[in-house]
């Protein structure tokens, strides 16, 4: 029971952290979630599957047809608008080289996606048709529609590709800051590759937590980006000696 309770608390913490990352993207300026009028659902839709383990993405995969399935209790159907492509992960799936996955063709692909709710099952609260949502689960991304439990849904302002950068990258940044670094706020945080895909999110979350942020980068244009994101001390390591900066200023 104690282990189960700890796991529940950990999942709640992860959800709260992700909501913090999403921030203003979760709602429109008027405070409401985005909602669109949904068309009549199709009888069938397309999805990408691994049909053979060749080790090569192109020859391992093919487009298959899936019959429409109505959502059950506590479920919704989401029309995927955008999916995150995980190139190395997908290639390793096609070789059955992911240690925690046993690929047996035909195998559904794709993890992160954003879209709109198009059908709602019995007993669902908090989500309606037309709501924009983000989801993450292996086997649900590379398809036109997916059936999802409401526990996996996260409200977003709109189903845009920008959200996909927050799903895997934002969570990675939050894990690094909160779980590994045990960030409590009011501390000094140094971020390498601070203008990169992960780094530019990390510096913003650290600033939101009230930290003094040092951003390391290797070009003037990236340094300008970091300043625009609120980084307190930008270090271009091609122009400044990092050891000297830290010794003299910190």
Tab-separated table of C-alpha atoms in Angstrom:
chain	number	residue	atom	x	y	z
A	1	UNK	CA	0.000	0.000	0.000
A	2	UNK	CA	2.844	2.373	0.849
A	3	UNK	CA	4.515	1.677	-2.506
A	4	UNK	CA	1.232	2.222	-4.344
A	5	UNK	CA	0.669	5.493	-2.491
A	6	UNK	CA	4.176	6.671	-3.312
A	7	UNK	CA	3.599	5.827	-6.958
A	8	UNK	CA	0.323	7.758	-7.010
A	9	UNK	CA	2.034	10.758	-5.428
A	10	UNK	CA	4.846	10.543	-7.987
A	11	UNK	CA	2.365	10.534	-10.879
A	12	UNK	CA	0.501	13.513	-9.407
A	13	UNK	CA	3.795	15.360	-9.072
A	14	UNK	CA	4.645	14.632	-12.718
A	15	UNK	CA	1.244	15.909	-13.861
A	16	UNK	CA	1.580	19.103	-11.822
A	17	UNK	CA	5.079	19.654	-13.199
A	18	UNK	CA	3.913	19.233	-16.786
A	19	UNK	CA	1.075	21.683	-16.201
A	20	UNK	CA	3.673	24.165	-14.975
A	21	UNK	CA	5.693	23.703	-18.175
A	22	UNK	CA	2.670	24.108	-20.422
A	23	UNK	CA	1.737	27.292	-18.554
A	24	UNK	CA	0.015	29.810	-20.785
A	25	UNK	CA	-0.245	27.299	-23.608
A	26	UNK	CA	-2.868	25.366	-21.663
A	27	UNK	CA	-5.570	27.995	-22.008
A	28	UNK	CA	-6.650	30.753	-24.313
A	29	UNK	CA	-6.359	34.364	-23.141
A	30	UNK	CA	-10.025	34.284	-22.079
A	31	UNK	CA	-9.256	31.366	-19.752
A	32	UNK	CA	-11.165	28.772	-21.787
A	33	UNK	CA	-9.831	25.705	-23.526
A	34	UNK	CA	-9.805	25.575	-27.316
A	35	UNK	CA	-12.770	23.726	-28.814
A	36	UNK	CA	-13.670	22.992	-32.439
A	37	UNK	CA	-16.740	21.626	-34.177
A	38	UNK	CA	-16.060	17.984	-35.012
A	39	UNK	CA	-16.963	16.299	-38.324
A	40	UNK	CA	-18.691	12.921	-38.550
A	41	UNK	CA	-16.147	10.214	-37.632
A	42	UNK	CA	-14.971	7.849	-40.388
A	43	UNK	CA	-15.651	4.115	-40.491
A	44	UNK	CA	-11.930	3.439	-40.943
A	45	UNK	CA	-8.690	5.377	-40.590
A	46	UNK	CA	-4.980	4.967	-41.321
A	47	UNK	CA	-2.080	4.179	-39.022
A	48	UNK	CA	1.608	3.323	-39.361
A	49	UNK	CA	2.722	-0.138	-38.221
A	50	UNK	CA	5.863	-2.243	-38.180
A	51	UNK	CA	5.016	-5.207	-40.392
A	52	UNK	CA	8.509	-6.715	-40.508
A	53	UNK	CA	11.676	-6.354	-38.411
A	54	UNK	CA	14.227	-5.414	-41.076
A	55	UNK	CA	16.119	-2.803	-39.067
A	56	UNK	CA	15.284	-0.179	-41.692
A	57	UNK	CA	12.377	2.198	-41.090
A	58	UNK	CA	11.237	2.372	-44.724
A	59	UNK	CA	11.126	-1.368	-45.321
A	60	UNK	CA	9.893	-2.282	-41.823
A	61	UNK	CA	6.830	-0.052	-41.844
A	62	UNK	CA	3.639	0.244	-43.834
A	63	UNK	CA	0.318	2.070	-43.674
A	64	UNK	CA	-2.532	-0.086	-42.350
A	65	UNK	CA	-6.262	0.495	-42.041
A	66	UNK	CA	-7.968	0.446	-38.649
A	67	UNK	CA	-11.721	0.161	-38.121
A	68	UNK	CA	-13.341	2.873	-36.022
A	69	UNK	CA	-13.873	1.891	-32.367
A	70	UNK	CA	-16.252	3.828	-30.123
A	71	UNK	CA	-14.778	4.968	-26.809
A	72	UNK	CA	-15.640	2.940	-23.728
A	73	UNK	CA	-16.275	4.184	-20.175
A	74	UNK	CA	-13.643	6.730	-19.166
A	75	UNK	CA	-12.306	6.967	-22.713
A	76	UNK	CA	-12.345	9.415	-25.598
A	77	UNK	CA	-11.332	9.289	-29.248
A	78	UNK	CA	-8.708	11.849	-30.273
A	79	UNK	CA	-8.053	12.941	-33.835
A	80	UNK	CA	-4.284	13.294	-34.054
A	81	UNK	CA	-3.226	16.513	-35.773
A	82	UNK	CA	0.527	16.382	-35.124
A	83	UNK	CA	2.838	13.582	-33.998
A	84	UNK	CA	6.357	13.769	-32.592
A	85	UNK	CA	8.942	11.860	-34.654
A	86	UNK	CA	11.513	9.953	-32.626
A	87	UNK	CA	13.975	8.880	-35.329
A	88	UNK	CA	16.513	6.843	-33.342
A	89	UNK	CA	13.834	5.280	-31.151
A	90	UNK	CA	11.748	4.327	-34.198
A	91	UNK	CA	14.730	2.772	-35.961
A	92	UNK	CA	15.547	0.726	-32.869
A	93	UNK	CA	11.918	-0.385	-32.708
A	94	UNK	CA	12.303	-1.669	-36.258
A	95	UNK	CA	15.260	-3.737	-35.004
A	96	UNK	CA	13.477	-4.770	-31.769
A	97	UNK	CA	16.334	-3.209	-29.807
A	98	UNK	CA	14.372	-1.263	-27.175
A	99	UNK	CA	15.061	-3.195	-23.971
A	100	UNK	CA	11.662	-2.606	-22.405
A	101	UNK	CA	9.625	-3.299	-25.564
A	102	UNK	CA	9.047	-6.627	-27.308
A	103	UNK	CA	8.061	-5.812	-30.888
A	104	UNK	CA	5.873	-8.437	-32.517
A	105	UNK	CA	4.543	-7.350	-35.936
A	106	UNK	CA	2.137	-5.859	-36.740
A	107	UNK	CA	3.146	-3.273	-34.148
A	108	UNK	CA	1.660	0.224	-33.778
A	109	UNK	CA	4.081	3.168	-33.686
A	110	UNK	CA	4.339	6.760	-32.447
A	111	UNK	CA	4.339	8.209	-28.935
A	112	UNK	CA	3.610	11.941	-28.571
A	113	UNK	CA	0.717	13.584	-30.344
A	114	UNK	CA	-1.640	16.545	-30.145
A	115	UNK	CA	-5.162	16.735	-31.518
A	116	UNK	CA	-8.820	17.215	-30.691
A	117	UNK	CA	-11.363	15.066	-28.894
A	118	UNK	CA	-13.934	13.830	-31.435
A	119	UNK	CA	-15.934	11.321	-29.350
A	120	UNK	CA	-16.532	10.911	-25.620
A	121	UNK	CA	-17.355	7.681	-23.802
A	122	UNK	CA	-19.714	7.166	-20.840
A	123	UNK	CA	-18.745	8.699	-17.512
A	124	UNK	CA	-16.137	11.112	-18.882
A	125	UNK	CA	-15.873	14.407	-16.995
A	126	UNK	CA	-13.684	17.391	-17.821
A	127	UNK	CA	-13.396	16.748	-21.567
A	128	UNK	CA	-15.807	17.442	-24.421
A	129	UNK	CA	-15.801	17.028	-28.164
A	130	UNK	CA	-13.581	19.671	-29.729
A	131	UNK	CA	-11.190	19.992	-26.780
A	132	UNK	CA	-7.536	20.317	-27.806
A	133	UNK	CA	-5.362	17.772	-25.987
A	134	UNK	CA	-1.862	16.296	-25.845
A	135	UNK	CA	-1.196	12.603	-25.252
A	136	UNK	CA	1.801	10.308	-24.811
A	137	UNK	CA	1.713	6.539	-25.181
A	138	UNK	CA	3.675	4.148	-27.370
A	139	UNK	CA	1.576	2.969	-30.284
A	140	UNK	CA	-0.800	5.938	-30.419
A	141	UNK	CA	1.097	8.682	-32.260
A	142	UNK	CA	1.444	7.607	-35.896
A	143	UNK	CA	-2.252	7.275	-36.660
A	144	UNK	CA	-5.137	9.497	-37.611
A	145	UNK	CA	-7.242	8.650	-34.532
A	146	UNK	CA	-6.625	7.035	-31.170
A	147	UNK	CA	-8.712	5.783	-28.257
A	148	UNK	CA	-7.351	7.277	-25.029
A	149	UNK	CA	-8.141	7.020	-21.330
A	150	UNK	CA	-8.890	10.447	-19.884
A	151	UNK	CA	-6.039	10.040	-17.391
A	152	UNK	CA	-3.638	10.357	-20.331
A	153	UNK	CA	-5.117	13.595	-21.670
A	154	UNK	CA	-3.671	17.043	-21.033
A	155	UNK	CA	-5.648	20.145	-21.987
A	156	UNK	CA	-3.762	22.514	-24.307
A	157	UNK	CA	-4.761	25.807	-25.910
A	158	UNK	CA	-4.555	24.526	-29.482
A	159	UNK	CA	-3.364	21.371	-31.226
A	160	UNK	CA	-0.143	22.892	-32.580
A	161	UNK	CA	3.285	21.349	-33.252
A	162	UNK	CA	4.882	23.632	-30.648
A	163	UNK	CA	3.177	21.582	-27.938
A	164	UNK	CA	5.159	18.532	-29.048
A	165	UNK	CA	8.409	20.182	-27.953
A	166	UNK	CA	7.015	20.449	-24.438
A	167	UNK	CA	5.816	16.863	-24.136
A	168	UNK	CA	9.127	14.925	-24.255
A	169	UNK	CA	11.614	17.785	-23.904
A	170	UNK	CA	9.770	19.669	-21.184
A	171	UNK	CA	9.376	16.557	-19.065
A	172	UNK	CA	13.085	15.753	-19.490
A	173	UNK	CA	13.963	19.253	-18.315
A	174	UNK	CA	11.639	19.027	-15.334
A	175	UNK	CA	13.047	15.643	-14.313
A	176	UNK	CA	16.571	17.051	-14.487
A	177	UNK	CA	15.741	20.123	-12.426
A	178	UNK	CA	13.329	18.712	-9.854
A	179	UNK	CA	14.305	15.052	-9.498
A	180	UNK	CA	18.026	15.016	-10.230
A	181	UNK	CA	19.004	18.563	-9.286
A	182	UNK	CA	16.366	18.825	-6.527
A	183	UNK	CA	15.732	22.457	-7.456
A	184	UNK	CA	14.029	24.413	-4.682
A	185	UNK	CA	14.131	27.937	-6.102
A	186	UNK	CA	16.378	30.852	-5.254
A	187	UNK	CA	19.461	28.893	-6.297
A	188	UNK	CA	22.083	29.417	-9.001
A	189	UNK	CA	21.620	27.095	-11.964
A	190	UNK	CA	24.131	26.684	-14.805
A	191	UNK	CA	22.772	25.225	-18.047
A	192	UNK	CA	25.056	23.949	-20.807
A	193	UNK	CA	23.832	24.071	-24.413
A	194	UNK	CA	21.323	26.529	-22.997
A	195	UNK	CA	19.959	27.646	-26.370
A	196	UNK	CA	19.263	24.102	-27.557
A	197	UNK	CA	15.948	22.260	-27.735
A	198	UNK	CA	16.166	21.080	-24.128
A	199	UNK	CA	18.295	23.894	-22.752
A	200	UNK	CA	16.034	26.776	-23.773
A	201	UNK	CA	13.152	25.143	-21.887
A	202	UNK	CA	15.299	24.382	-18.832
A	203	UNK	CA	16.406	28.004	-18.451
A	204	UNK	CA	12.809	29.236	-18.578
A	205	UNK	CA	11.576	26.731	-16.002
A	206	UNK	CA	14.522	27.562	-13.736
A	207	UNK	CA	13.668	31.256	-13.996
A	208	UNK	CA	10.026	30.526	-13.176
A	209	UNK	CA	11.284	28.779	-10.038
A	210	UNK	CA	13.083	31.973	-8.972
A	211	UNK	CA	16.624	30.807	-9.768
A	212	UNK	CA	19.630	32.808	-10.935
A	213	UNK	CA	20.422	31.216	-14.302
A	214	UNK	CA	23.785	30.984	-16.053
A	215	UNK	CA	23.413	30.016	-19.708
A	216	UNK	CA	26.337	28.546	-21.655
A	217	UNK	CA	26.434	28.814	-25.428
A	218	UNK	CA	28.899	29.091	-28.297
A	219	UNK	CA	27.596	31.864	-30.552
A	220	UNK	CA	26.477	35.473	-30.346
A	221	UNK	CA	23.052	34.854	-31.890
A	222	UNK	CA	22.315	32.129	-29.351
A	223	UNK	CA	23.558	34.411	-26.597
A	224	UNK	CA	21.024	37.023	-27.726
A	225	UNK	CA	18.263	34.410	-27.592
A	226	UNK	CA	19.205	33.479	-24.038
A	227	UNK	CA	19.122	37.100	-22.929
A	228	UNK	CA	15.654	37.447	-24.430
A	229	UNK	CA	14.567	34.429	-22.354
A	230	UNK	CA	15.685	36.140	-19.159
A	231	UNK	CA	18.994	34.339	-18.517
A	232	UNK	CA	20.868	36.312	-15.845
A	233	UNK	CA	24.429	35.612	-17.003
A	234	UNK	CA	25.120	34.450	-20.543
A	235	UNK	CA	28.549	32.921	-21.149
A	236	UNK	CA	29.781	32.527	-24.721
A	237	UNK	CA	32.511	29.949	-24.069
A	238	UNK	CA	34.222	30.862	-27.345
A	239	UNK	CA	34.796	34.393	-26.075
A	240	UNK	CA	34.996	33.952	-22.289
A	241	UNK	CA	36.753	31.511	-19.991
A	242	UNK	CA	34.045	29.703	-18.030
A	243	UNK	CA	36.338	28.806	-15.125
A	244	UNK	CA	37.336	32.448	-14.722
A	245	UNK	CA	33.723	33.654	-14.878
A	246	UNK	CA	32.639	31.219	-12.184
A	247	UNK	CA	35.666	31.921	-9.976
A	248	UNK	CA	35.440	35.693	-10.199
A	249	UNK	CA	31.662	36.224	-10.280
A	250	UNK	CA	30.344	33.299	-8.245
